[in-house]
Short mmCIF file of C-alpha atoms in Angstrom, two decimals:
data_model
loop_
_atom_site.label_atom_id
_atom_site.label_comp_id
_atom_site.label_asym_id
_atom_site.label_seq_id
_atom_site.Cartn_x
_atom_site.Cartn_y
_atom_site.Cartn_z
CA MET A 1 112.37 89.96 102.52
CA ARG A 2 113.65 86.38 102.59
CA ALA A 3 112.12 83.89 100.19
CA PHE A 4 109.51 81.45 101.44
CA SER A 5 107.15 78.81 100.15
CA TYR A 6 103.41 79.28 100.55
CA GLU A 7 100.42 77.02 101.03
CA ARG A 8 96.72 77.36 101.60
CA PRO A 9 95.66 74.23 103.48
CA ALA A 10 92.10 72.91 103.15
CA SER A 11 91.44 72.30 106.83
CA ILE A 12 92.39 73.44 110.32
CA GLU A 13 93.97 70.05 111.01
CA ALA A 14 96.05 70.22 107.83
CA ALA A 15 97.23 73.70 108.78
CA ALA A 16 98.40 72.59 112.23
CA GLN A 17 100.12 69.52 110.79
CA ALA A 18 101.89 71.51 108.10
CA ALA A 19 103.28 73.93 110.66
CA ALA A 20 104.29 71.30 113.19
CA GLY A 21 106.61 69.56 110.76
CA MET A 22 108.67 72.63 109.92
CA ASP A 23 110.53 74.92 112.31
CA GLY A 24 110.54 77.82 109.87
CA ALA A 25 106.80 77.68 109.18
CA LYS A 26 104.43 80.39 110.32
CA PHE A 27 100.72 80.94 110.00
CA ILE A 28 99.62 84.06 108.19
CA ALA A 29 96.17 85.59 108.69
CA GLY A 30 95.77 89.37 108.29
CA GLY A 31 99.53 89.68 107.91
CA THR A 32 99.53 93.31 109.01
CA ASN A 33 102.24 92.73 111.63
CA LEU A 34 104.00 89.67 110.19
CA LEU A 35 104.60 91.15 106.73
CA ASP A 36 105.83 94.40 108.24
CA LEU A 37 108.40 92.41 110.23
CA MET A 38 109.28 90.18 107.26
CA LYS A 39 110.13 93.23 105.17
CA LEU A 40 112.62 94.21 107.85
CA GLU A 41 113.83 90.59 108.06
CA ILE A 42 113.02 90.52 111.75
CA GLU A 43 110.63 87.68 110.97
CA ARG A 44 112.16 85.19 108.52
CA PRO A 45 109.71 82.34 107.95
CA THR A 46 110.73 79.80 105.30
CA HIS A 47 107.14 78.69 104.80
CA LEU A 48 103.83 80.53 105.19
CA ILE A 49 100.57 78.74 105.90
CA ASP A 50 97.61 80.88 104.90
CA VAL A 51 94.78 80.27 107.40
CA ASN A 52 92.41 82.85 105.94
CA ARG A 53 89.93 80.45 104.36
CA LEU A 54 89.37 77.84 107.06
CA GLY A 55 85.93 78.98 108.17
CA LEU A 56 87.23 80.52 111.39
CA ASP A 57 85.53 83.85 110.75
CA ARG A 58 82.25 83.46 112.65
CA ILE A 59 80.99 84.80 115.97
CA GLU A 60 78.63 82.37 117.66
CA ALA A 61 76.70 82.25 120.93
CA THR A 62 77.95 79.64 123.42
CA PRO A 63 75.65 77.43 125.52
CA GLU A 64 77.05 79.24 128.59
CA GLY A 65 75.65 82.56 127.37
CA GLY A 66 78.92 83.92 126.04
CA LEU A 67 80.44 84.29 122.58
CA ARG A 68 82.78 82.14 120.58
CA ILE A 69 84.83 84.45 118.37
CA GLY A 70 86.55 82.73 115.46
CA ALA A 71 90.29 83.34 115.30
CA LEU A 72 89.95 84.91 111.85
CA VAL A 73 87.19 87.40 112.71
CA ARG A 74 88.52 90.77 111.56
CA ASN A 75 88.92 93.52 114.13
CA THR A 76 86.34 95.68 112.31
CA ASP A 77 83.74 92.92 112.31
CA LEU A 78 84.30 92.08 115.96
CA ALA A 79 84.01 95.71 117.03
CA ALA A 80 80.85 96.17 114.94
CA ASP A 81 79.06 92.98 116.03
CA GLU A 82 75.77 93.93 117.70
CA ARG A 83 76.20 91.48 120.58
CA VAL A 84 79.71 92.75 121.28
CA ARG A 85 78.58 96.38 121.19
CA ARG A 86 75.73 95.68 123.57
CA ASP A 87 77.23 93.16 126.00
CA TYR A 88 81.01 93.58 125.71
CA ALA A 89 81.34 97.28 124.96
CA LEU A 90 84.83 97.25 126.48
CA LEU A 91 85.97 95.00 123.64
CA SER A 92 84.43 97.18 120.92
CA ARG A 93 85.96 100.27 122.46
CA ALA A 94 89.43 98.74 122.75
CA LEU A 95 89.37 97.52 119.15
CA LEU A 96 88.22 100.88 117.83
CA ALA A 97 90.97 102.65 119.77
CA GLY A 98 93.61 100.65 117.90
CA ALA A 99 95.24 100.98 114.47
CA SER A 100 93.40 102.46 111.46
CA GLY A 101 90.26 101.55 109.53
CA GLN A 102 92.36 99.85 106.85
CA LEU A 103 94.32 97.77 109.35
CA ARG A 104 91.25 96.77 111.38
CA ASN A 105 89.67 95.45 108.18
CA ARG A 106 92.52 92.96 107.79
CA ALA A 107 93.79 92.31 111.34
CA THR A 108 92.33 89.22 113.00
CA THR A 109 91.38 88.27 116.54
CA ALA A 110 94.16 85.70 116.98
CA GLY A 111 96.73 87.76 115.13
CA ASN A 112 96.01 90.75 117.32
CA LEU A 113 96.79 88.67 120.43
CA LEU A 114 100.06 87.41 118.95
CA GLN A 115 101.30 90.69 117.48
CA ARG A 116 104.79 91.65 118.53
CA THR A 117 106.11 94.62 120.46
CA ARG A 118 106.66 98.00 118.81
CA CYS A 119 109.79 98.62 120.93
CA PRO A 120 111.96 100.79 118.63
CA TYR A 121 115.01 98.61 119.31
CA PHE A 122 113.18 95.44 118.34
CA TYR A 123 112.52 97.12 115.00
CA ASP A 124 116.00 98.61 114.55
CA THR A 125 118.09 95.74 113.25
CA ASN A 126 121.28 97.76 113.78
CA GLN A 127 120.79 97.68 117.56
CA PRO A 128 121.15 94.85 120.06
CA CYS A 129 117.82 93.37 121.18
CA ASN A 130 117.40 90.22 123.25
CA LYS A 131 113.97 89.60 121.79
CA ARG A 132 115.14 89.76 118.18
CA LEU A 133 118.59 88.28 118.71
CA PRO A 134 118.78 86.42 122.07
CA GLY A 135 121.89 87.26 124.07
CA SER A 136 122.73 90.44 122.13
CA GLY A 137 121.62 92.76 124.94
CA CYS A 138 118.83 95.27 125.52
CA SER A 139 119.27 98.70 123.96
CA ALA A 140 116.10 100.03 125.53
CA LEU A 141 117.25 99.87 129.16
CA ALA A 142 119.58 102.83 128.66
CA GLY A 143 117.88 104.12 125.52
CA PHE A 144 114.59 105.66 124.41
CA SER A 145 112.23 103.82 126.72
CA ARG A 146 109.33 106.25 126.96
CA PRO A 147 106.77 103.90 125.32
CA LEU A 148 108.01 100.76 127.08
CA ALA A 149 107.03 98.61 130.04
CA VAL A 150 107.35 99.38 133.75
CA VAL A 151 106.05 96.14 135.29
CA GLY A 152 106.69 92.49 134.48
CA VAL A 153 110.02 93.48 132.93
CA SER A 154 113.45 91.87 133.33
CA ASP A 155 117.08 92.86 132.91
CA ALA A 156 116.86 91.30 129.45
CA CYS A 157 113.80 93.13 128.11
CA ILE A 158 111.40 95.96 128.86
CA ALA A 159 109.26 95.68 125.72
CA SER A 160 105.56 96.41 126.13
CA HIS A 161 102.71 94.47 124.56
CA PRO A 162 101.06 96.74 121.98
CA SER A 163 97.52 95.32 121.79
CA ASP A 164 94.44 97.24 122.87
CA MET A 165 92.14 94.30 122.19
CA ALA A 166 94.11 92.02 124.50
CA VAL A 167 93.57 94.43 127.40
CA ALA A 168 89.81 94.14 126.98
CA MET A 169 90.03 90.36 126.55
CA ARG A 170 92.01 90.15 129.80
CA ALA A 171 89.47 92.22 131.73
CA LEU A 172 86.66 90.12 130.25
CA ASP A 173 88.33 86.79 131.23
CA ALA A 174 88.57 85.49 127.67
CA VAL A 175 89.82 81.98 126.97
CA VAL A 176 91.89 81.06 123.92
CA GLU A 177 91.09 77.78 122.14
CA THR A 178 93.77 76.05 120.11
CA VAL A 179 94.34 72.92 118.07
CA ARG A 180 97.66 71.10 117.91
CA ALA A 181 99.17 69.03 115.11
CA ASP A 182 98.01 65.75 116.70
CA GLY A 183 94.45 67.06 116.62
CA THR A 184 94.17 67.65 120.35
CA THR A 185 92.68 70.94 121.51
CA ARG A 186 93.20 73.00 124.62
CA SER A 187 91.75 76.06 126.31
CA ILE A 188 94.17 78.66 127.61
CA PRO A 189 92.93 81.46 129.87
CA ILE A 190 94.20 84.69 128.36
CA ALA A 191 96.09 85.39 131.59
CA ASP A 192 98.28 82.38 130.77
CA LEU A 193 98.76 82.95 127.02
CA HIS A 194 101.60 85.46 127.14
CA ARG A 195 104.87 84.88 128.99
CA LEU A 196 106.88 87.45 130.86
CA PRO A 197 110.33 88.02 129.36
CA GLY A 198 112.58 86.75 132.16
CA ASP A 199 115.84 85.77 130.46
CA THR A 200 114.05 84.46 127.34
CA PRO A 201 112.24 87.50 125.93
CA HIS A 202 112.14 85.95 122.47
CA ILE A 203 109.58 83.41 123.76
CA GLU A 204 106.39 85.44 124.08
CA HIS A 205 103.59 82.93 124.51
CA VAL A 206 102.92 79.34 125.56
CA LEU A 207 101.82 78.03 122.16
CA GLU A 208 103.78 75.15 120.64
CA GLN A 209 105.14 75.11 117.10
CA GLY A 210 102.16 74.30 114.89
CA GLU A 211 99.57 75.10 117.55
CA LEU A 212 96.84 77.18 115.93
CA ILE A 213 94.43 79.48 117.75
CA THR A 214 90.95 78.61 116.49
CA ALA A 215 88.76 80.84 118.67
CA VAL A 216 88.58 83.18 121.62
CA ILE A 217 85.75 82.50 124.06
CA LEU A 218 84.06 85.21 126.06
CA PRO A 219 82.16 84.16 129.18
CA LYS A 220 78.66 85.48 129.72
CA PRO A 221 78.43 89.27 129.80
CA ALA A 222 79.98 90.92 132.86
CA GLY A 223 77.47 93.78 132.90
CA GLY A 224 78.47 96.99 134.70
CA LYS A 225 79.93 100.04 133.04
CA GLN A 226 82.59 99.08 130.54
CA ILE A 227 85.15 101.73 129.78
CA TYR A 228 88.35 101.75 127.73
CA ARG A 229 90.48 104.82 128.16
CA LYS A 230 93.62 105.09 126.04
CA VAL A 231 96.27 107.74 126.63
CA ARG A 232 98.59 108.28 123.68
CA ASP A 233 100.74 110.88 121.97
CA ARG A 234 98.10 111.77 119.36
CA ALA A 235 94.33 111.42 119.26
CA SER A 236 94.17 108.58 116.75
CA TYR A 237 96.28 105.86 115.14
CA ALA A 238 98.93 105.59 117.87
CA PHE A 239 99.90 102.97 120.41
CA ALA A 240 98.98 103.43 124.05
CA LEU A 241 101.31 104.97 126.59
CA VAL A 242 98.78 103.79 129.15
CA ALA A 243 95.38 102.23 128.52
CA VAL A 244 92.82 101.32 131.15
CA GLY A 245 90.15 98.70 130.43
CA ALA A 246 87.61 98.43 133.22
CA VAL A 247 84.32 96.82 134.11
CA VAL A 248 82.79 98.68 137.06
CA GLN A 249 79.61 97.51 138.80
CA PRO A 250 77.11 99.90 140.42
CA ASP A 251 78.45 98.95 143.90
CA GLY A 252 81.96 100.03 142.91
CA THR A 253 83.41 96.53 142.58
CA GLY A 254 84.87 95.48 139.27
CA ARG A 255 87.95 94.53 137.36
CA VAL A 256 90.65 96.40 135.56
CA ALA A 257 93.36 95.55 133.06
CA ILE A 258 96.07 97.93 131.92
CA GLY A 259 97.80 98.21 128.55
CA GLY A 260 101.03 99.91 127.56
CA ILE A 261 102.85 99.20 130.82
CA ALA A 262 103.80 95.52 130.66
CA PRO A 263 104.91 92.71 128.33
CA LYS A 264 101.33 91.39 128.48
CA PRO A 265 97.90 92.84 129.29
CA TRP A 266 98.29 93.58 132.99
CA ARG A 267 95.76 92.63 135.62
CA LYS A 268 96.08 91.85 139.34
CA GLU A 269 93.39 90.26 141.49
CA ALA A 270 94.58 92.37 144.42
CA ALA A 271 94.02 95.51 142.35
CA ASP A 272 90.50 94.42 141.39
CA ALA A 273 89.79 93.97 145.11
CA GLU A 274 90.94 97.54 145.78
CA LEU A 275 88.75 99.14 143.11
CA PRO A 276 86.00 100.16 145.58
CA ASN A 277 88.72 102.01 147.53
CA GLY A 278 89.65 104.16 144.57
CA ALA A 279 92.29 104.59 141.90
CA LYS A 280 95.23 105.22 144.23
CA ALA A 281 94.76 101.96 146.11
CA ALA A 282 94.14 99.92 142.97
CA ALA A 283 97.03 101.50 141.04
CA ALA A 284 99.39 100.72 143.93
CA LYS A 285 98.53 97.03 143.61
CA LEU A 286 98.82 97.08 139.82
CA LEU A 287 102.23 98.70 139.94
CA GLU A 288 103.73 96.66 142.77
CA GLY A 289 107.33 95.82 141.96
CA ALA A 290 107.47 98.33 139.10
CA ARG A 291 110.91 98.96 137.60
CA PRO A 292 110.52 102.08 135.49
CA THR A 293 113.33 103.87 133.67
CA ASP A 294 113.84 107.63 133.94
CA ASP A 295 112.05 107.93 130.58
CA ASN A 296 108.91 106.02 131.48
CA ALA A 297 108.48 106.60 135.21
CA PHE A 298 105.69 109.03 134.28
CA LYS A 299 103.57 105.98 133.52
CA LEU A 300 103.27 105.23 137.24
CA THR A 301 101.42 108.52 137.77
CA LEU A 302 99.55 108.16 134.50
CA VAL A 303 98.12 104.75 135.43
CA GLU A 304 96.65 106.16 138.64
CA ARG A 305 95.24 109.25 136.92
CA ALA A 306 93.78 107.37 133.95
CA LEU A 307 92.21 104.87 136.34
CA SER A 308 90.86 107.71 138.45
CA ALA A 309 89.24 109.21 135.35
CA VAL A 310 87.72 105.85 134.43
CA LEU A 311 86.28 105.30 137.92
CA SER A 312 84.85 108.79 137.95
CA GLU A 313 83.26 108.22 134.52
CA ALA A 314 81.84 104.91 135.76
CA ARG A 315 80.19 106.66 138.70
CA GLY A 316 78.58 108.87 136.03
CA MET B 1 120.12 90.83 106.21
CA GLN B 2 120.41 92.90 103.08
CA SER B 3 122.11 96.24 103.33
CA PRO B 4 119.96 99.26 102.48
CA GLY B 5 122.04 99.57 99.31
CA ALA B 6 121.11 96.08 98.17
CA ILE B 7 117.42 96.78 98.73
CA GLU B 8 117.69 99.93 96.68
CA ILE B 9 119.33 98.11 93.81
CA SER B 10 116.77 95.33 93.70
CA ARG B 11 113.93 97.84 93.74
CA ARG B 12 115.39 99.67 90.77
CA ASP B 13 116.05 96.39 89.01
CA LEU B 14 112.47 95.32 89.58
CA LEU B 15 111.32 98.51 87.92
CA ALA B 16 113.43 97.61 84.93
CA ALA B 17 111.76 94.19 85.13
CA SER B 18 114.33 92.39 83.00
CA ALA B 19 114.33 88.61 82.99
CA ALA B 20 117.99 88.61 83.97
CA THR B 21 117.24 90.64 87.07
CA VAL B 22 114.51 88.26 88.15
CA THR B 23 116.95 85.37 87.89
CA VAL B 24 119.54 87.17 90.00
CA VAL B 25 116.99 87.99 92.70
CA SER B 26 115.78 84.40 92.86
CA ALA B 27 119.28 82.99 93.12
CA HIS B 28 120.13 85.43 95.88
CA SER B 29 117.00 84.46 97.77
CA LEU B 30 117.72 80.78 97.37
CA SER B 31 121.04 81.14 99.12
CA HIS B 32 119.10 82.20 102.22
CA ALA B 33 116.42 79.56 102.08
CA GLN B 34 116.58 77.07 104.94
CA THR B 35 114.28 74.38 103.56
CA LYS B 36 113.37 72.40 100.49
CA ALA B 37 112.33 75.64 98.83
CA THR B 38 112.91 75.80 95.10
CA THR B 39 112.28 78.55 92.58
CA GLU B 40 109.05 76.74 91.72
CA SER B 41 107.76 76.58 95.31
CA GLN B 42 108.68 80.20 95.92
CA SER B 43 106.18 81.41 93.38
CA THR B 44 102.44 80.86 93.17
CA LYS B 45 99.82 81.31 90.49
CA VAL B 46 97.01 83.59 91.53
CA THR B 47 93.86 84.79 89.78
CA PHE B 48 91.90 87.78 91.01
CA LYS B 49 89.74 90.51 89.57
CA VAL B 50 91.18 93.98 89.31
CA ASN B 51 88.69 96.71 88.51
CA GLY B 52 86.28 94.12 87.17
CA GLU B 53 88.76 92.36 84.90
CA SER B 54 90.08 88.89 85.70
CA ARG B 55 93.91 88.82 85.92
CA GLU B 56 96.10 85.77 86.24
CA LEU B 57 99.67 86.10 87.48
CA ARG B 58 102.47 83.85 88.61
CA LEU B 59 104.20 85.76 91.35
CA ASP B 60 107.12 85.40 93.71
CA ASN B 61 105.35 84.69 97.03
CA ARG B 62 106.94 87.82 98.49
CA THR B 63 105.09 90.13 96.11
CA SER B 64 102.78 92.46 98.01
CA LEU B 65 99.40 93.21 96.49
CA LEU B 66 100.74 96.74 96.04
CA ASP B 67 103.72 95.59 93.96
CA ALA B 68 101.51 93.21 91.97
CA LEU B 69 99.26 96.13 91.04
CA ARG B 70 102.03 98.59 90.26
CA GLU B 71 104.89 96.51 88.87
CA HIS B 72 103.06 93.59 87.27
CA LEU B 73 99.73 95.10 86.21
CA HIS B 74 101.13 98.62 85.72
CA LEU B 75 98.28 100.21 87.64
CA THR B 76 100.37 102.98 89.11
CA GLY B 77 97.47 104.99 90.53
CA THR B 78 97.99 103.15 93.82
CA LYS B 79 101.03 104.70 95.49
CA LYS B 80 103.83 103.28 97.60
CA GLY B 81 104.53 105.60 100.51
CA CYS B 82 105.99 103.97 103.61
CA ASP B 83 105.43 100.33 102.52
CA HIS B 84 104.74 99.51 106.20
CA GLY B 85 101.04 100.28 106.68
CA GLN B 86 101.63 103.61 108.35
CA CYS B 87 100.73 106.16 105.67
CA GLY B 88 97.70 104.80 103.77
CA ALA B 89 98.96 105.87 100.30
CA CYS B 90 98.49 102.29 99.07
CA THR B 91 94.85 101.99 100.17
CA VAL B 92 92.76 99.85 97.80
CA LEU B 93 89.43 98.10 98.15
CA ILE B 94 89.50 94.31 98.59
CA ASP B 95 86.00 92.90 98.09
CA GLY B 96 84.77 96.42 98.78
CA ARG B 97 86.70 96.91 102.03
CA ARG B 98 89.62 99.29 102.30
CA ALA B 99 93.03 97.82 103.12
CA ASN B 100 96.73 98.67 102.92
CA ALA B 101 97.90 96.92 99.74
CA CYS B 102 101.48 97.01 101.05
CA LEU B 103 100.70 94.76 104.02
CA THR B 104 99.12 91.85 102.24
CA LEU B 105 100.60 89.29 99.85
CA ALA B 106 99.17 89.13 96.36
CA VAL B 107 99.06 85.32 96.49
CA MET B 108 96.64 85.51 99.44
CA HIS B 109 93.96 87.04 97.20
CA GLU B 110 92.89 84.15 94.99
CA GLY B 111 89.37 84.91 93.74
CA ASP B 112 89.16 88.32 95.40
CA SER B 113 87.93 91.52 93.72
CA ILE B 114 90.35 94.41 93.97
CA THR B 115 89.35 97.99 93.19
CA THR B 116 92.02 100.63 92.70
CA LEU B 117 91.67 104.32 92.01
CA GLU B 118 91.62 103.53 88.27
CA GLY B 119 88.52 101.42 88.89
CA LEU B 120 86.69 104.16 90.77
CA GLY B 121 86.83 106.74 88.00
CA GLN B 122 88.68 107.90 84.91
CA PRO B 123 89.71 111.41 83.80
CA GLU B 124 86.63 111.73 81.57
CA ASN B 125 84.35 110.05 84.09
CA LEU B 126 85.37 111.04 87.61
CA HIS B 127 84.00 109.31 90.68
CA PRO B 128 82.07 111.89 92.76
CA MET B 129 84.79 111.69 95.41
CA GLN B 130 87.49 112.47 92.83
CA ALA B 131 85.45 115.43 91.57
CA ALA B 132 84.97 116.69 95.12
CA PHE B 133 88.71 116.46 95.87
CA VAL B 134 89.37 118.59 92.76
CA LYS B 135 86.63 121.08 93.63
CA HIS B 136 87.76 121.50 97.25
CA ASP B 137 91.50 121.42 96.55
CA GLY B 138 91.81 118.32 98.72
CA PHE B 139 95.49 117.84 97.87
CA GLN B 140 98.70 119.63 97.16
CA CYS B 141 101.40 117.30 95.82
CA GLY B 142 98.80 114.61 95.17
CA TYR B 143 100.84 111.60 96.24
CA CYS B 144 98.53 110.52 99.07
CA THR B 145 95.40 111.37 97.06
CA PRO B 146 94.60 107.98 95.46
CA GLY B 147 94.79 106.40 98.91
CA GLN B 148 92.73 109.20 100.44
CA ILE B 149 90.03 108.78 97.80
CA CYS B 150 89.84 104.98 97.98
CA SER B 151 89.83 105.19 101.76
CA SER B 152 87.14 107.86 101.93
CA VAL B 153 84.80 106.03 99.52
CA ALA B 154 85.04 102.86 101.62
CA MET B 155 84.88 104.83 104.86
CA LEU B 156 81.48 106.31 103.95
CA GLU B 157 80.26 102.79 103.21
CA GLU B 158 81.47 101.72 106.66
CA ILE B 159 79.37 104.46 108.25
CA ARG B 160 76.36 103.41 106.15
CA ALA B 161 76.93 99.83 107.32
CA ASN B 162 76.76 101.17 110.89
CA ILE B 163 80.34 100.26 111.81
CA PRO B 164 81.25 102.38 114.85
CA SER B 165 84.46 104.35 115.39
CA HIS B 166 86.57 105.50 118.33
CA VAL B 167 84.62 108.79 118.49
CA THR B 168 81.14 107.25 118.18
CA ARG B 169 79.44 108.23 121.43
CA ASP B 170 76.75 105.59 121.59
CA LEU B 171 77.73 102.13 120.36
CA THR B 172 74.10 101.06 120.16
CA ALA B 173 72.93 104.03 118.05
CA PRO B 174 73.32 104.33 114.26
CA ALA B 175 76.69 105.74 113.18
CA GLU B 176 76.55 109.37 112.05
CA ILE B 177 78.48 111.33 109.45
CA THR B 178 80.11 114.20 111.30
CA SER B 179 83.38 116.05 110.87
CA ASP B 180 84.77 114.30 113.98
CA GLU B 181 83.78 110.91 112.60
CA ILE B 182 85.39 111.63 109.23
CA ARG B 183 88.62 112.82 110.83
CA GLU B 184 88.89 109.81 113.14
CA ARG B 185 88.02 107.31 110.43
CA MET B 186 90.54 108.82 107.98
CA SER B 187 93.43 108.76 110.48
CA GLY B 188 95.08 105.92 108.56
CA ASN B 189 95.73 108.25 105.62
CA ILE B 190 98.54 110.71 106.18
CA CYS B 191 98.87 113.87 104.07
CA ARG B 192 102.26 115.49 104.58
CA CYS B 193 101.16 118.58 102.65
CA GLY B 194 98.50 119.02 105.31
CA ALA B 195 95.45 119.27 103.03
CA TYR B 196 93.31 117.72 105.75
CA SER B 197 90.70 120.44 106.14
CA ASN B 198 89.97 120.45 102.40
CA ILE B 199 89.91 116.65 102.36
CA VAL B 200 87.26 116.71 105.09
CA GLU B 201 85.26 119.26 103.08
CA ALA B 202 85.40 117.09 99.97
CA ILE B 203 84.31 113.99 101.85
CA THR B 204 81.57 115.91 103.65
CA GLU B 205 80.14 117.14 100.37
CA VAL B 206 80.01 113.64 98.95
CA ALA B 207 78.45 112.37 102.17
CA GLY B 208 75.71 114.93 101.63
CA ARG B 209 76.19 116.88 104.83
CA LYS B 210 77.82 120.13 105.83
CA ALA B 211 81.04 119.97 107.87
#
């Protein structure tokens, strides 16, 4: 691990200012992904800003009837919150499907959204990777690509986004609140938070240097049946090959987001519109323009089948 | 980046813990630093409680909580397995909640209370979970065992606190202690000897239910 300096700022504003003035600075919250990557020297911050004690760990009701989830709320606490279990079961289910008890106790809401891909070539510093070392090439395209993305990919990168929680947040139309170094705030719909790789796969989100996520806002409860179905290589503690997060209303309408198949949680309005017509029609819209490899083409079938299982469960 | 060989050497040197070695490591790190960083700014003083006793350390910022416990406080009950949060051998309790000590920096724990296996029980005064692991043969080589025991003690508290799991059927009902729940909730602790069924039996006995 490279050496770095460390500070624990006293306020949110001070944290954003400290980070804005230094290119090598990074925020650290749970650290479960960042420290892993720092040990491998894939992440090499020169300065860490500890945001753990800034009072961002509360879940509050919003005047609109939704929830304001502090950026530092731990995954365990978010999944266990009574309001989330009752009104946003999809979010509880997605969180509980991810990682381990130990990791969920540390991992935070904002950190979960910004965690980086588990593409094996991103992790293997002996291999070219455009995300880790821009311009070096993509080893995954002709390599072991079974866990990787089939839609939203580019010639430069086929890494998949690993988060379960983000899939639920996408289906629930969450909005990310941030503060910048100059004190200004902004609200970013989760659909717009992550960027597709294009020819700059190392740029994964729209946040500026020093911009700190302070909360994630959930709109008022969506109702319906909320189901998260995760397909993976073992029953627990594994990343998704395909995950379906869906909210299905009694009349068959609803919304669906997919994990494990794209560089960001994947949702298409056209697919939502097709939900009443069944999994095949909706999956076709979700997978439009897919560019699978030989290794991960099975995901195209798996998306349709997992969605079919979810819709059938929703019909009860 | 460092070659695997260099990492190996520094780990061995750290075990030796000679002042000279520390100086060499710092100088090497400095050559990589991009900013104003100095030896002073790359270390931080931290005070936390370990097994009820207040400990004050000045640590290189890079020191994981795991290395602080093992190399600086010589509490070697907590084990280093993968050092990447995948195996659970380093599980400790931070303010009563289980966590991977390898994936958190010691300097982030100012004022926190850490409990390691040594704090749960001692050879002459075993924690009920330790006694149950012995009784049910819940280990073979024993390397994952401290993590398994810390994890299982905290896991039962999580069930009592009504924290749900992936296999909990009804999110609005109280969490139950079942074999399926125990297995799912312990999935962050790997046992390469495969003592899982005996581990579940030990935990089940302590939980007060039959598997």
